[in-house]
CSV table of C-alpha atoms and ligand atoms in Angstrom, one decimal:
chain,number,residue,atom,x,y,z
A,1,MET,CA,-24.1,0.3,-72.9
A,2,LEU,CA,-24.6,-2.2,-70.7
A,3,ARG,CA,-27.7,-1.5,-68.5
A,4,VAL,CA,-27.8,-3.0,-64.7
A,5,ALA,CA,-29.6,-3.0,-61.7
A,6,VAL,CA,-28.5,-4.1,-58.4
A,7,VAL,CA,-31.6,-4.8,-55.7
A,8,GLY,CA,-30.1,-3.7,-52.6
A,9,SER,CA,-27.8,-1.2,-51.4
A,10,GLY,CA,-25.9,-3.2,-48.6
A,11,PRO,CA,-22.4,-4.1,-49.1
A,12,SER,CA,-23.1,-7.0,-51.5
A,13,GLY,CA,-25.0,-4.8,-53.7
A,14,VAL,CA,-22.2,-1.4,-53.5
A,15,TYR,CA,-19.2,-4.3,-54.4
A,16,THR,CA,-21.5,-6.0,-56.7
A,17,ALA,CA,-21.5,-1.9,-58.4
A,18,GLN,CA,-18.2,-1.4,-57.7
A,19,SER,CA,-17.0,-4.8,-59.7
A,20,LEU,CA,-19.2,-4.0,-62.5
A,21,VAL,CA,-17.6,-0.7,-63.2
A,22,GLN,CA,-14.1,-0.9,-62.1
A,23,GLN,CA,-13.3,-3.6,-64.9
A,24,THR,CA,-12.2,-3.8,-68.6
A,25,LEU,CA,-14.2,-6.5,-70.5
A,26,VAL,CA,-17.3,-4.9,-71.0
A,27,PRO,CA,-16.0,-0.6,-71.2
A,28,ASP,CA,-19.1,1.1,-70.5
A,29,VAL,CA,-21.4,-0.2,-67.7
A,30,ARG,CA,-24.2,1.7,-66.2
A,31,VAL,CA,-25.7,0.9,-62.9
A,32,HIS,CA,-28.5,1.7,-60.9
A,33,VAL,CA,-28.5,0.9,-56.8
A,34,LEU,CA,-32.3,0.0,-55.8
A,35,ASP,CA,-33.3,0.2,-52.4
A,36,ARG,CA,-36.5,-0.1,-50.5
A,37,LEU,CA,-34.7,2.2,-47.9
A,38,PRO,CA,-34.2,5.9,-48.9
A,39,CYS,CA,-30.8,5.7,-47.2
A,40,PRO,CA,-28.0,3.3,-48.7
A,41,TYR,CA,-25.4,0.9,-47.0
A,42,GLY,CA,-27.7,-1.6,-45.9
A,43,LEU,CA,-26.2,-3.3,-42.4
A,44,VAL,CA,-23.6,-1.2,-42.5
A,45,ARG,CA,-26.1,1.7,-41.4
A,46,TYR,CA,-28.5,-0.5,-39.8
A,47,GLY,CA,-27.0,-3.6,-38.6
A,48,VAL,CA,-23.1,-3.1,-37.6
A,49,ALA,CA,-23.2,-1.1,-33.6
A,50,PRO,CA,-23.1,2.1,-33.3
A,51,ASP,CA,-20.2,2.0,-31.1
A,52,HIS,CA,-18.1,0.6,-33.4
A,53,GLU,CA,-17.3,3.6,-35.0
A,54,LYS,CA,-14.4,2.0,-37.4
A,55,ILE,CA,-16.7,-0.6,-38.9
A,56,LYS,CA,-19.4,1.8,-39.2
A,57,SER,CA,-16.3,4.1,-41.1
A,58,LEU,CA,-16.8,1.9,-44.1
A,59,GLN,CA,-19.9,3.6,-45.1
A,60,ASN,CA,-17.3,6.1,-46.7
A,61,ASN,CA,-15.3,3.2,-48.9
A,62,LEU,CA,-19.4,2.2,-50.2
A,63,ARG,CA,-19.7,5.9,-50.7
A,64,THR,CA,-17.2,6.4,-52.8
A,65,VAL,CA,-18.8,3.6,-55.3
A,66,LEU,CA,-21.8,5.4,-55.2
A,67,GLU,CA,-20.8,8.9,-56.0
A,68,ASP,CA,-18.9,7.0,-59.1
A,69,ASP,CA,-20.5,8.7,-62.2
A,70,ARG,CA,-21.2,5.0,-63.9
A,71,VAL,CA,-23.3,4.6,-60.8
A,72,CYS,CA,-26.4,5.8,-59.9
A,73,PHE,CA,-27.9,5.2,-55.8
A,74,VAL,CA,-31.9,5.0,-56.5
A,75,GLY,CA,-33.5,4.6,-52.9
A,76,ASN,CA,-37.4,4.0,-51.9
A,77,VAL,CA,-37.7,1.9,-54.4
A,78,GLU,CA,-39.2,-1.6,-53.4
A,79,VAL,CA,-38.7,-4.5,-55.5
A,80,GLY,CA,-41.6,-7.1,-54.7
A,81,PRO,CA,-45.7,-6.3,-54.1
A,82,GLY,CA,-46.4,-2.8,-53.9
A,83,GLY,CA,-43.4,-1.7,-56.0
A,84,VAL,CA,-41.6,-3.1,-58.6
A,85,SER,CA,-41.5,-7.0,-60.0
A,86,PRO,CA,-38.7,-8.9,-61.3
A,87,ALA,CA,-40.6,-9.2,-64.0
A,88,ARG,CA,-41.2,-5.1,-64.5
A,89,LEU,CA,-37.2,-4.8,-63.9
A,90,LEU,CA,-36.0,-6.9,-66.7
A,91,GLU,CA,-37.6,-4.6,-69.2
A,92,LEU,CA,-36.5,-1.8,-67.7
A,93,TYR,CA,-32.5,-3.0,-67.5
A,94,HIS,CA,-29.9,-5.5,-69.4
A,95,ALA,CA,-29.3,-7.4,-66.0
A,96,ILE,CA,-30.5,-7.7,-62.0
A,97,VAL,CA,-28.5,-8.8,-59.4
A,98,TYR,CA,-30.3,-9.2,-56.6
A,99,CYS,CA,-28.5,-8.5,-52.9
A,100,VAL,CA,-31.4,-8.0,-50.4
A,101,GLY,CA,-29.6,-10.1,-47.4
A,102,ALA,CA,-31.5,-11.8,-45.1
A,103,ALA,CA,-34.2,-10.0,-43.6
A,104,THR,CA,-35.6,-12.0,-40.6
A,105,ASP,CA,-34.5,-13.5,-37.8
A,106,ARG,CA,-34.7,-17.3,-36.7
A,107,HIS,CA,-37.1,-18.8,-33.7
A,108,LEU,CA,-36.5,-20.9,-31.3
A,109,GLY,CA,-39.5,-22.6,-31.6
A,110,ILE,CA,-40.0,-23.3,-28.3
A,111,PRO,CA,-43.2,-22.3,-25.7
A,112,GLY,CA,-43.6,-18.8,-24.5
A,113,GLU,CA,-41.5,-17.3,-26.9
A,114,ASP,CA,-44.6,-14.9,-28.2
A,115,LEU,CA,-44.8,-13.5,-24.5
A,116,PRO,CA,-44.3,-9.4,-24.1
A,117,GLY,CA,-40.5,-9.1,-23.2
A,118,SER,CA,-39.6,-12.2,-25.4
A,119,ARG,CA,-37.9,-10.2,-28.6
A,120,SER,CA,-35.7,-10.9,-31.4
A,121,ALA,CA,-32.1,-9.3,-31.5
A,122,THR,CA,-33.3,-8.1,-34.8
A,123,ASP,CA,-35.7,-5.8,-33.4
A,124,PHE,CA,-33.1,-4.9,-30.8
A,125,VAL,CA,-30.7,-4.0,-33.3
A,126,SER,CA,-33.2,-2.2,-35.6
A,127,TRP,CA,-34.4,-0.1,-32.7
A,128,TYR,CA,-31.2,1.3,-31.9
A,129,SER,CA,-30.2,1.2,-35.5
A,130,ALA,CA,-32.9,4.0,-36.2
A,131,HIS,CA,-34.6,1.5,-38.6
A,132,PRO,CA,-37.6,3.0,-40.6
A,133,ASP,CA,-39.7,-0.2,-40.0
A,134,ALA,CA,-38.9,-0.4,-35.9
A,135,ALA,CA,-40.5,3.3,-35.2
A,136,GLY,CA,-43.1,2.8,-32.8
A,137,ASN,CA,-41.6,-0.6,-31.9
A,138,GLY,CA,-38.9,0.3,-29.4
A,139,PHE,CA,-38.0,-1.1,-25.6
A,140,THR,CA,-38.8,0.4,-22.2
A,141,LEU,CA,-35.8,-1.3,-20.3
A,142,GLY,CA,-37.6,-2.0,-17.2
A,143,ALA,CA,-36.1,-5.1,-16.6
A,144,ARG,CA,-33.4,-5.9,-14.2
A,145,SER,CA,-32.3,-8.9,-15.4
A,146,ALA,CA,-32.0,-9.9,-18.9
A,147,VAL,CA,-31.2,-12.8,-21.4
A,148,VAL,CA,-29.5,-13.2,-24.9
A,149,ILE,CA,-30.1,-16.5,-26.0
A,150,GLY,CA,-26.8,-16.9,-28.6
A,151,VAL,CA,-23.0,-16.9,-28.8
A,152,GLY,CA,-22.6,-15.6,-31.7
A,153,ASN,CA,-21.5,-12.0,-32.6
A,154,VAL,CA,-24.8,-10.0,-33.0
A,155,ALA,CA,-25.3,-11.8,-29.6
A,156,VAL,CA,-22.4,-10.1,-28.4
A,157,ASP,CA,-23.1,-6.9,-29.9
A,158,VAL,CA,-27.2,-6.9,-28.0
A,159,THR,CA,-25.3,-8.3,-24.8
A,160,ARG,CA,-22.7,-4.9,-24.9
A,161,ILE,CA,-25.3,-2.2,-25.3
A,162,LEU,CA,-27.5,-3.4,-22.9
A,163,ALA,CA,-24.1,-3.5,-20.9
A,164,ARG,CA,-23.1,0.2,-21.4
A,165,GLY,CA,-23.4,2.6,-18.5
A,166,PRO,CA,-25.3,5.9,-19.0
A,167,GLY,CA,-24.1,8.6,-21.8
A,168,GLU,CA,-21.9,6.0,-23.1
A,169,LEU,CA,-23.8,5.8,-26.3
A,170,ARG,CA,-24.0,9.8,-26.6
A,171,PRO,CA,-21.0,10.4,-29.1
A,172,THR,CA,-23.1,7.7,-31.2
A,173,ASP,CA,-25.5,8.1,-34.0
A,174,VAL,CA,-28.2,6.2,-31.8
A,175,PRO,CA,-31.5,8.4,-32.7
A,176,GLN,CA,-32.4,10.4,-29.1
A,177,ALA,CA,-35.1,8.0,-27.7
A,178,PRO,CA,-33.5,4.7,-27.5
A,179,LEU,CA,-30.1,6.7,-26.1
A,180,ASP,CA,-32.5,7.9,-23.4
A,181,ALA,CA,-34.0,4.5,-22.9
A,182,LEU,CA,-30.5,3.1,-22.5
A,183,GLY,CA,-29.2,5.7,-20.1
A,184,GLY,CA,-32.4,4.9,-18.1
A,185,SER,CA,-32.4,1.4,-18.4
A,186,LEU,CA,-32.6,-0.8,-15.4
A,187,VAL,CA,-31.0,-3.6,-16.6
A,188,ARG,CA,-28.1,-4.8,-14.1
A,189,GLU,CA,-27.6,-8.7,-15.0
A,190,VAL,CA,-26.7,-10.0,-18.7
A,191,HIS,CA,-26.8,-13.4,-19.0
A,192,MET,CA,-25.6,-14.6,-22.6
A,193,VAL,CA,-26.1,-18.3,-23.5
A,194,GLY,CA,-25.1,-21.1,-25.5
A,195,ARG,CA,-26.4,-23.9,-25.9
A,196,ARG,CA,-23.1,-25.4,-26.7
A,197,GLY,CA,-19.5,-25.6,-25.2
A,198,PRO,CA,-17.1,-22.5,-25.3
A,199,SER,CA,-15.1,-23.4,-28.0
A,200,GLN,CA,-17.6,-23.8,-30.0
A,201,ALA,CA,-19.5,-20.4,-29.9
A,202,LYS,CA,-19.1,-17.9,-32.8
A,203,PHE,CA,-18.4,-14.9,-31.8
A,204,THR,CA,-14.7,-13.6,-32.9
A,205,THR,CA,-12.2,-13.0,-30.4
A,206,LYS,CA,-12.4,-9.1,-30.7
A,207,GLU,CA,-16.1,-8.4,-30.0
A,208,LEU,CA,-15.4,-10.9,-27.1
A,209,ARG,CA,-12.0,-9.1,-25.4
A,210,GLU,CA,-14.5,-6.1,-25.9
A,211,LEU,CA,-17.0,-7.5,-23.1
A,212,GLY,CA,-14.0,-7.6,-20.8
A,213,SER,CA,-13.3,-4.0,-21.0
A,214,LEU,CA,-16.4,-2.1,-20.4
A,215,PRO,CA,-16.5,0.6,-18.1
A,216,ALA,CA,-19.6,-0.3,-16.2
A,217,ALA,CA,-19.9,-3.9,-16.7
A,218,GLN,CA,-17.9,-6.8,-15.5
A,219,ALA,CA,-17.8,-10.2,-17.6
A,220,LEU,CA,-18.2,-13.3,-15.2
A,221,VAL,CA,-18.2,-17.2,-16.4
A,222,ASP,CA,-18.3,-20.3,-14.5
A,223,PRO,CA,-15.0,-22.2,-14.3
A,224,ALA,CA,-16.7,-25.1,-13.5
A,225,GLU,CA,-19.0,-24.7,-16.8
A,226,LEU,CA,-16.6,-24.1,-19.2
A,227,ALA,CA,-15.0,-27.2,-17.9
A,228,LEU,CA,-17.7,-29.1,-19.1
A,229,ASP,CA,-16.0,-28.6,-22.8
A,230,PRO,CA,-13.1,-30.8,-23.2
A,231,ALA,CA,-11.9,-28.8,-25.7
A,232,TYR,CA,-11.9,-26.3,-23.2
A,233,THR,CA,-9.2,-28.4,-21.1
A,234,ASP,CA,-7.0,-28.6,-24.2
A,235,PRO,CA,-8.1,-26.4,-27.1
A,236,ALA,CA,-4.7,-27.1,-29.1
A,237,ALA,CA,-6.5,-28.9,-31.9
A,238,LEU,CA,-9.1,-26.3,-32.2
A,239,PRO,CA,-8.8,-23.7,-34.9
A,240,ALA,CA,-6.9,-20.0,-34.0
A,241,VAL,CA,-10.3,-18.5,-33.4
A,242,ASN,CA,-11.9,-20.7,-31.0
A,243,ARG,CA,-8.2,-21.1,-29.6
A,244,ARG,CA,-8.2,-17.8,-28.7
A,245,ASN,CA,-11.6,-17.4,-27.4
A,246,VAL,CA,-11.0,-20.2,-25.1
A,247,GLU,CA,-7.8,-18.4,-23.8
A,248,VAL,CA,-9.9,-14.9,-23.5
A,249,LEU,CA,-12.6,-17.0,-21.4
A,250,ARG,CA,-9.9,-18.6,-19.0
A,251,GLY,CA,-8.6,-15.0,-18.3
A,252,TRP,CA,-11.7,-14.3,-17.1
A,253,ALA,CA,-13.1,-17.6,-14.9
A,254,GLY,CA,-13.0,-17.2,-11.5
A,255,ALA,CA,-12.3,-13.7,-11.5
A,256,ALA,CA,-14.0,-12.4,-8.4
A,257,ALA,CA,-17.2,-9.6,-8.7
A,258,ASP,CA,-15.6,-6.1,-8.5
A,259,ASP,CA,-17.7,-2.6,-8.0
A,260,ARG,CA,-19.2,-2.4,-11.3
A,261,ASP,CA,-23.3,-2.1,-11.5
A,262,ARG,CA,-23.3,-4.4,-14.2
A,263,ARG,CA,-22.8,-7.8,-14.7
A,264,ILE,CA,-22.4,-10.1,-17.9
A,265,ARG,CA,-22.7,-13.5,-17.2
A,266,LEU,CA,-22.1,-15.6,-20.1
A,267,ARG,CA,-23.1,-19.7,-19.7
A,268,PHE,CA,-22.7,-22.6,-21.8
A,269,PHE,CA,-24.3,-26.1,-22.5
A,270,LEU,CA,-27.9,-24.5,-21.2
A,271,ARG,CA,-30.2,-25.5,-24.1
A,272,PRO,CA,-33.3,-23.1,-23.7
A,273,ALA,CA,-36.8,-25.3,-23.0
A,274,GLU,CA,-39.7,-22.8,-22.6
A,275,ILE,CA,-39.5,-19.0,-21.9
A,276,LEU,CA,-41.4,-18.5,-18.3
A,277,GLU,CA,-44.2,-16.5,-17.6
A,278,LEU,CA,-45.7,-14.4,-14.6
A,279,ASP,CA,-48.8,-12.0,-15.0
A,280,GLY,CA,-48.6,-12.5,-18.7
A,281,ARG,CA,-45.2,-11.4,-19.1
A,282,THR,CA,-41.8,-12.9,-19.6
A,283,ALA,CA,-40.2,-13.5,-16.3
A,284,GLY,CA,-37.2,-15.8,-17.1
A,285,VAL,CA,-36.2,-18.8,-19.4
A,286,ARG,CA,-36.2,-22.5,-18.7
A,287,PHE,CA,-32.7,-23.8,-19.9
A,288,GLU,CA,-31.8,-27.9,-19.7
A,289,ARG,CA,-28.4,-28.6,-19.2
A,290,THR,CA,-26.7,-30.3,-22.1
A,291,LEU,CA,-23.1,-31.7,-22.5
A,292,PRO,CA,-20.9,-32.5,-25.8
A,293,ASP,CA,-22.1,-36.2,-27.5
A,294,GLY,CA,-18.8,-36.6,-28.6
A,295,GLU,CA,-19.4,-35.9,-32.0
A,296,GLY,CA,-19.2,-32.1,-32.2
A,297,GLY,CA,-22.5,-31.7,-31.0
A,298,VAL,CA,-24.8,-31.5,-27.6
A,299,ARG,CA,-27.1,-34.3,-26.0
A,300,GLY,CA,-30.0,-33.0,-23.3
A,301,THR,CA,-29.0,-34.0,-20.0
A,302,GLY,CA,-33.1,-34.0,-18.6
A,303,THR,CA,-31.7,-31.9,-16.1
A,304,TYR,CA,-32.9,-28.0,-16.2
A,305,GLU,CA,-32.3,-24.6,-14.6
A,306,ASN,CA,-34.2,-21.0,-14.5
A,307,ILE,CA,-33.1,-17.4,-15.5
A,308,GLN,CA,-35.1,-15.3,-13.8
A,309,ALA,CA,-35.0,-12.1,-16.3
A,310,GLU,CA,-37.7,-9.7,-17.5
A,311,LEU,CA,-36.1,-9.5,-21.0
A,312,VAL,CA,-35.3,-12.0,-23.4
A,313,LEU,CA,-33.7,-11.3,-26.9
A,314,ARG,CA,-33.0,-14.3,-29.3
A,315,ALA,CA,-29.9,-14.1,-31.4
A,316,VAL,CA,-30.0,-17.8,-33.0
A,317,GLY,CA,-29.0,-16.5,-36.8
A,318,TYR,CA,-30.6,-14.5,-39.8
A,319,ARG,CA,-32.5,-15.7,-42.8
A,320,GLY,CA,-33.3,-14.8,-45.8
A,321,VAL,CA,-37.3,-13.8,-47.1
A,322,PRO,CA,-38.6,-14.8,-50.3
A,323,LEU,CA,-39.1,-12.4,-53.3
A,324,THR,CA,-42.1,-12.5,-55.5
A,325,GLY,CA,-41.5,-13.3,-58.6
A,326,LEU,CA,-37.7,-14.9,-57.5
A,327,PRO,CA,-36.9,-19.0,-56.9
A,328,PHE,CA,-36.2,-19.3,-53.0
A,329,ASP,CA,-34.8,-22.0,-51.4
A,330,ALA,CA,-37.1,-22.3,-48.2
A,331,THR,CA,-34.3,-25.1,-46.8
A,332,ARG,CA,-31.4,-22.5,-46.9
A,333,GLY,CA,-33.4,-19.6,-46.9
A,334,THR,CA,-31.2,-18.3,-50.0
A,335,VAL,CA,-31.9,-17.9,-53.9
A,336,PRO,CA,-30.6,-21.0,-56.2
A,337,HIS,CA,-27.6,-20.1,-58.1
A,338,ALA,CA,-25.0,-21.2,-60.2
A,339,ALA,CA,-21.8,-19.0,-59.8
A,340,GLY,CA,-24.7,-15.9,-58.9
A,341,ARG,CA,-26.5,-16.9,-61.8
A,342,VAL,CA,-30.4,-17.1,-60.6
A,343,LEU,CA,-31.7,-20.9,-61.3
A,344,ARG,CA,-34.7,-21.2,-62.2
A,345,ASN,CA,-36.1,-24.7,-62.5
A,346,GLY,CA,-32.0,-25.9,-62.6
A,347,GLU,CA,-31.3,-23.8,-65.2
A,348,PRO,CA,-29.3,-20.4,-65.4
A,349,SER,CA,-32.3,-17.3,-66.1
A,350,PRO,CA,-31.3,-14.7,-68.7
A,351,GLY,CA,-30.3,-11.3,-66.9
A,352,GLU,CA,-31.0,-12.4,-63.0
A,353,TYR,CA,-28.1,-12.7,-60.8
A,354,VAL,CA,-28.1,-12.5,-57.0
A,355,ALA,CA,-24.8,-12.1,-54.3
A,356,GLY,CA,-24.6,-11.4,-50.7
A,357,TRP,CA,-26.5,-12.8,-47.8
A,358,ILE,CA,-29.5,-13.7,-49.9
A,359,LYS,CA,-26.6,-15.8,-52.4
A,360,ARG,CA,-24.7,-17.7,-49.5
A,361,GLY,CA,-26.7,-17.0,-46.3
A,362,PRO,CA,-26.0,-14.9,-43.5
A,363,THR,CA,-22.5,-15.9,-42.7
A,364,GLY,CA,-19.2,-14.0,-42.6
A,365,VAL,CA,-18.3,-10.5,-42.4
A,366,ILE,CA,-18.6,-7.6,-44.5
A,367,GLY,CA,-15.1,-8.3,-46.5
A,368,THR,CA,-16.6,-11.4,-47.6
A,369,ASN,CA,-19.3,-10.0,-49.4
A,370,ARG,CA,-16.1,-8.8,-51.7
A,371,PRO,CA,-15.4,-11.6,-53.5
A,372,CYS,CA,-18.8,-13.2,-53.1
A,373,ALA,CA,-20.0,-9.9,-55.8
A,374,LYS,CA,-16.3,-10.3,-57.6
A,375,GLU,CA,-17.9,-14.0,-58.1
A,376,THR,CA,-21.3,-12.9,-59.9
A,377,ALA,CA,-20.1,-9.4,-61.3
A,378,THR,CA,-17.2,-12.4,-63.4
A,379,SER,CA,-20.5,-14.1,-64.4
A,380,LEU,CA,-23.0,-11.4,-65.7
A,381,LEU,CA,-19.9,-9.9,-67.5
A,382,GLU,CA,-19.4,-13.2,-69.1
A,383,ASP,CA,-22.8,-13.1,-70.2
A,384,ALA,CA,-22.9,-9.6,-71.3
A,385,PRO,CA,-22.8,-10.5,-75.3
A,386,ALA,CA,-26.4,-12.4,-75.0
A,387,LEU,CA,-27.2,-9.7,-72.3
A,388,LEU,CA,-26.6,-6.8,-74.3
A,389,ARG,CA,-29.0,-8.2,-77.2
A,390,ARG,CA,-32.4,-6.8,-75.1
A,391,THR,CA,-32.9,-3.1,-75.8
A,392,PRO,CA,-34.7,-2.2,-72.3
A,393,GLU,CA,-37.1,0.5,-72.1
A,394,ALA,CA,-35.0,4.0,-72.5
A,395,ASP,CA,-35.0,6.3,-69.2
A,396,PRO,CA,-35.7,3.3,-66.0
A,397,VAL,CA,-36.3,6.0,-62.9
A,398,ALA,CA,-39.1,8.0,-65.0
A,399,ALA,CA,-40.4,4.4,-65.7
A,400,LEU,CA,-40.5,4.0,-62.0
A,401,ARG,CA,-41.7,7.0,-61.5
A,402,SER,CA,-44.5,6.6,-64.0
A,403,ALA,CA,-45.3,3.7,-61.7
A,404,GLY,CA,-46.3,5.7,-59.1
A,405,LEU,CA,-42.9,5.0,-57.2
A,406,ARG,CA,-41.2,8.0,-55.8
A,407,PRO,CA,-37.6,7.3,-56.2
A,408,VAL,CA,-34.7,8.8,-53.5
A,409,GLU,CA,-32.0,10.0,-55.2
A,410,TRP,CA,-28.4,10.6,-54.3
A,411,PRO,CA,-29.5,14.2,-53.5
A,412,GLY,CA,-32.4,12.9,-51.2
A,413,TRP,CA,-29.6,10.7,-49.6
A,414,LEU,CA,-27.7,14.0,-49.3
A,415,ALA,CA,-30.4,16.1,-47.7
A,416,ILE,CA,-31.1,13.7,-45.0
A,417,GLU,CA,-27.1,13.2,-44.0
A,418,ARG,CA,-27.7,17.1,-43.9
A,419,ALA,CA,-30.8,16.6,-41.7
A,420,GLU,CA,-29.2,14.0,-39.3
A,421,ALA,CA,-26.2,16.3,-38.9
A,422,ALA,CA,-28.7,19.6,-38.0
A,423,LEU,CA,-30.7,17.0,-35.7
A,424,GLY,CA,-27.3,16.1,-34.3
A,425,ARG,CA,-26.0,20.0,-33.3
A,426,SER,CA,-29.5,20.8,-32.2
A,427,LEU,CA,-29.0,18.3,-29.8
A,428,GLY,CA,-25.4,19.0,-28.9
A,429,ARG,CA,-24.5,15.2,-30.3
A,430,GLY,CA,-22.3,14.4,-33.4
A,431,SER,CA,-24.9,13.2,-36.4
A,432,VAL,CA,-28.2,11.7,-34.8
A,433,LYS,CA,-30.2,9.3,-37.5
A,434,ILE,CA,-34.0,10.5,-38.0
A,435,PRO,CA,-35.7,7.3,-37.0
A,436,ASP,CA,-39.1,7.3,-39.1
A,437,TRP,CA,-40.0,6.8,-42.3
A,438,GLN,CA,-42.1,10.1,-42.8
A,439,GLY,CA,-38.9,11.8,-41.4
A,440,LEU,CA,-37.0,10.4,-44.0
A,441,LEU,CA,-39.0,11.0,-47.1
A,442,SER,CA,-40.1,14.2,-46.1
A,443,THR,CA,-36.6,15.0,-46.0
A,444,ALA,CA,-35.4,13.7,-49.0
A,445,LEU,CA,-38.5,14.0,-51.2
A,446,GLY,CA,-38.9,17.8,-50.2
A,447,SER,CA,-35.5,18.2,-51.1
A,448,GLU,CA,-35.8,16.7,-54.7
A,449,ALA,CA,-38.9,18.8,-54.6
A,450,GLU,CA,-36.6,21.8,-54.6
A,451,ARG,CA,-34.5,21.1,-57.7
B,1,LIG,C1,-26.9,-6.8,-36.7
B,1,LIG,C2,-25.6,-7.2,-37.1
B,1,LIG,C3,-24.7,-6.4,-37.3
B,1,LIG,C4,-23.3,-7.1,-37.4
B,1,LIG,N1,-22.3,-6.2,-37.2
B,1,LIG,C5,-20.8,-6.2,-38.4
B,1,LIG,C6,-19.8,-6.1,-38.2
B,1,LIG,O1,-19.8,-5.2,-37.1
B,1,LIG,N2,-18.5,-6.5,-39.0
B,1,LIG,C7,-19.0,-7.0,-39.4
B,1,LIG,O2,-17.8,-7.5,-40.8
B,1,LIG,N3,-20.1,-7.7,-40.4
B,1,LIG,C8,-21.6,-7.5,-39.4
B,1,LIG,N4,-22.1,-7.8,-39.8
B,1,LIG,C9,-22.4,-8.5,-41.3
B,1,LIG,C10,-22.7,-7.7,-42.2
B,1,LIG,O3,-23.8,-7.0,-42.0
B,1,LIG,C11,-23.1,-8.5,-43.8
B,1,LIG,O4,-22.3,-9.1,-43.8
B,1,LIG,C12,-24.2,-7.3,-44.8
B,1,LIG,O5,-24.6,-6.4,-44.9
B,1,LIG,C13,-23.9,-8.4,-45.7
B,1,LIG,O6,-24.8,-8.1,-46.7
B,1,LIG,P1,-26.3,-8.0,-47.8
B,1,LIG,O7,-25.5,-6.9,-48.9
B,1,LIG,O8,-26.3,-9.1,-48.3
B,1,LIG,O9,-27.2,-7.7,-47.2
B,1,LIG,P2,-27.9,-6.3,-46.4
B,1,LIG,O10,-26.0,-5.1,-45.8
B,1,LIG,O11,-28.6,-6.8,-45.7
B,1,LIG,O12,-28.5,-5.4,-47.5
B,1,LIG,C14,-29.1,-5.5,-48.0
B,1,LIG,C15,-30.3,-4.6,-48.7
B,1,LIG,O13,-31.1,-5.0,-49.3
B,1,LIG,C16,-32.4,-3.8,-49.6
B,1,LIG,N5,-33.5,-4.9,-49.7
B,1,LIG,C17,-34.2,-5.7,-49.0
B,1,LIG,N6,-35.1,-6.0,-49.5
B,1,LIG,C18,-35.3,-5.4,-50.5
B,1,LIG,C19,-36.3,-5.3,-51.9
B,1,LIG,N7,-37.3,-6.0,-51.9
B,1,LIG,N8,-36.4,-4.4,-52.4
B,1,LIG,C20,-35.0,-3.3,-52.9
B,1,LIG,N9,-33.9,-3.6,-51.8
B,1,LIG,C21,-34.6,-4.4,-50.5
B,1,LIG,C22,-32.3,-3.9,-47.9
B,1,LIG,O14,-32.9,-2.5,-47.2
B,1,LIG,C23,-30.8,-3.5,-47.8
B,1,LIG,O15,-30.3,-2.1,-47.9
B,1,LIG,C24,-23.7,-7.6,-38.8
B,1,LIG,C25,-25.1,-8.2,-39.3
B,1,LIG,C26,-25.8,-7.9,-38.6
B,1,LIG,C27,-27.1,-8.5,-38.8
């Protein structure tokens, strides 16, 4: 039997497990899907916006894989200091596939970035998604004006959540405290700002279009600013997504303000230069006007514009973090690999693999992780004859327990699901997430103790 540990239960981890068990090359494969959290599904649970129910429901597909007899979820096991090391994992399994995602966000590197009121979109997402690491690090939303820096899908997500009216998120699984804070939010203007032009924005058309159909907020753009982009005037040569984006923006250009009480202002060709301060807190952002440089980028013009805002969220990309004991390419924020085989000093490291964001960087949609995982699984299965020459220790979960870890297995996760459903019922809502480590672990481990 080939025993594999997949580290990370997000899409890439689960798709890797699926590829490993649904093949015929190696007849008997067992996969343990480890995660530092007691809950599976990675960013599908803790990143995908709560009002995107259809994408959230992908959890059901991932669940089918984790319920396969040949696959076992082992949560609350961190790989790294304080948990289990990569070297120790290699004593417990024939092969390890690291699918740990890209856990941190990129910084702007401008003065004032760390002022109170200037935060990362990651913090905001983790808060409304009830990531247990975000417990105690919430948002009060007393600002009237917010700036979101970035024009990718995460920027659109946080803009939309900020612009939703009271009650709109009630049917979702947002925990009660963020739901109350968002319901009482004073934010009325959300400026979503990109340093390049509308034809270069990274958001997808579906996400963009959604900003134009919110019940409580109107999306506005300035036609003069859009016209700074030559490809806005003539989008014929643009890739399809960018062309459709331009068409959506054209539809909004010049619309008169209506009676909805919130505004989303999409701004372009503005590069953040400084977070402005008043009384020790964020008071706005100073932007430098940019213009196309004729080579696909932008150049500064030396003219500046201030946008007043008491809340600033940067959404300028994610970044992988090094895992102690694994090689890391600090420039790309990924683990060096060849077709998913981890490279140490340029050579494949026997039994070590990567998939997902930590392999290829934080790009693409959930579905992009499927072929990525398949490539890695194929490499691993090709290596199986050599991997099977080693005999790992007999019972890895017992070994993790005797090392002092407290793994949460599938019944523990099911107990969390039941508790979240019960919490929702008690609040007159659907399932509502438990937002803190203590609540999650006492529910999961309590139920395992009862078995
Ligand atoms: C805010 C946000 C919203 C998004 N919305 C969408 C969307 O609507 N539609 C879409 O198609 N895509 C969306 N994406 C992209 C999508 O979520 C990613 O493509 C996908 O989650 C990447 O999968 P992954 O498995 O590589 O990483 P992740 O999903 O991040 O999973 C990594 C897992 O590894 C675990 N882990 C990390 N470190 C360790 C460790 N040391 N030990 C053990 N476990 C560890 C983590 O707890 C996590 O469960 C979104 C991304 C973000 C950030």
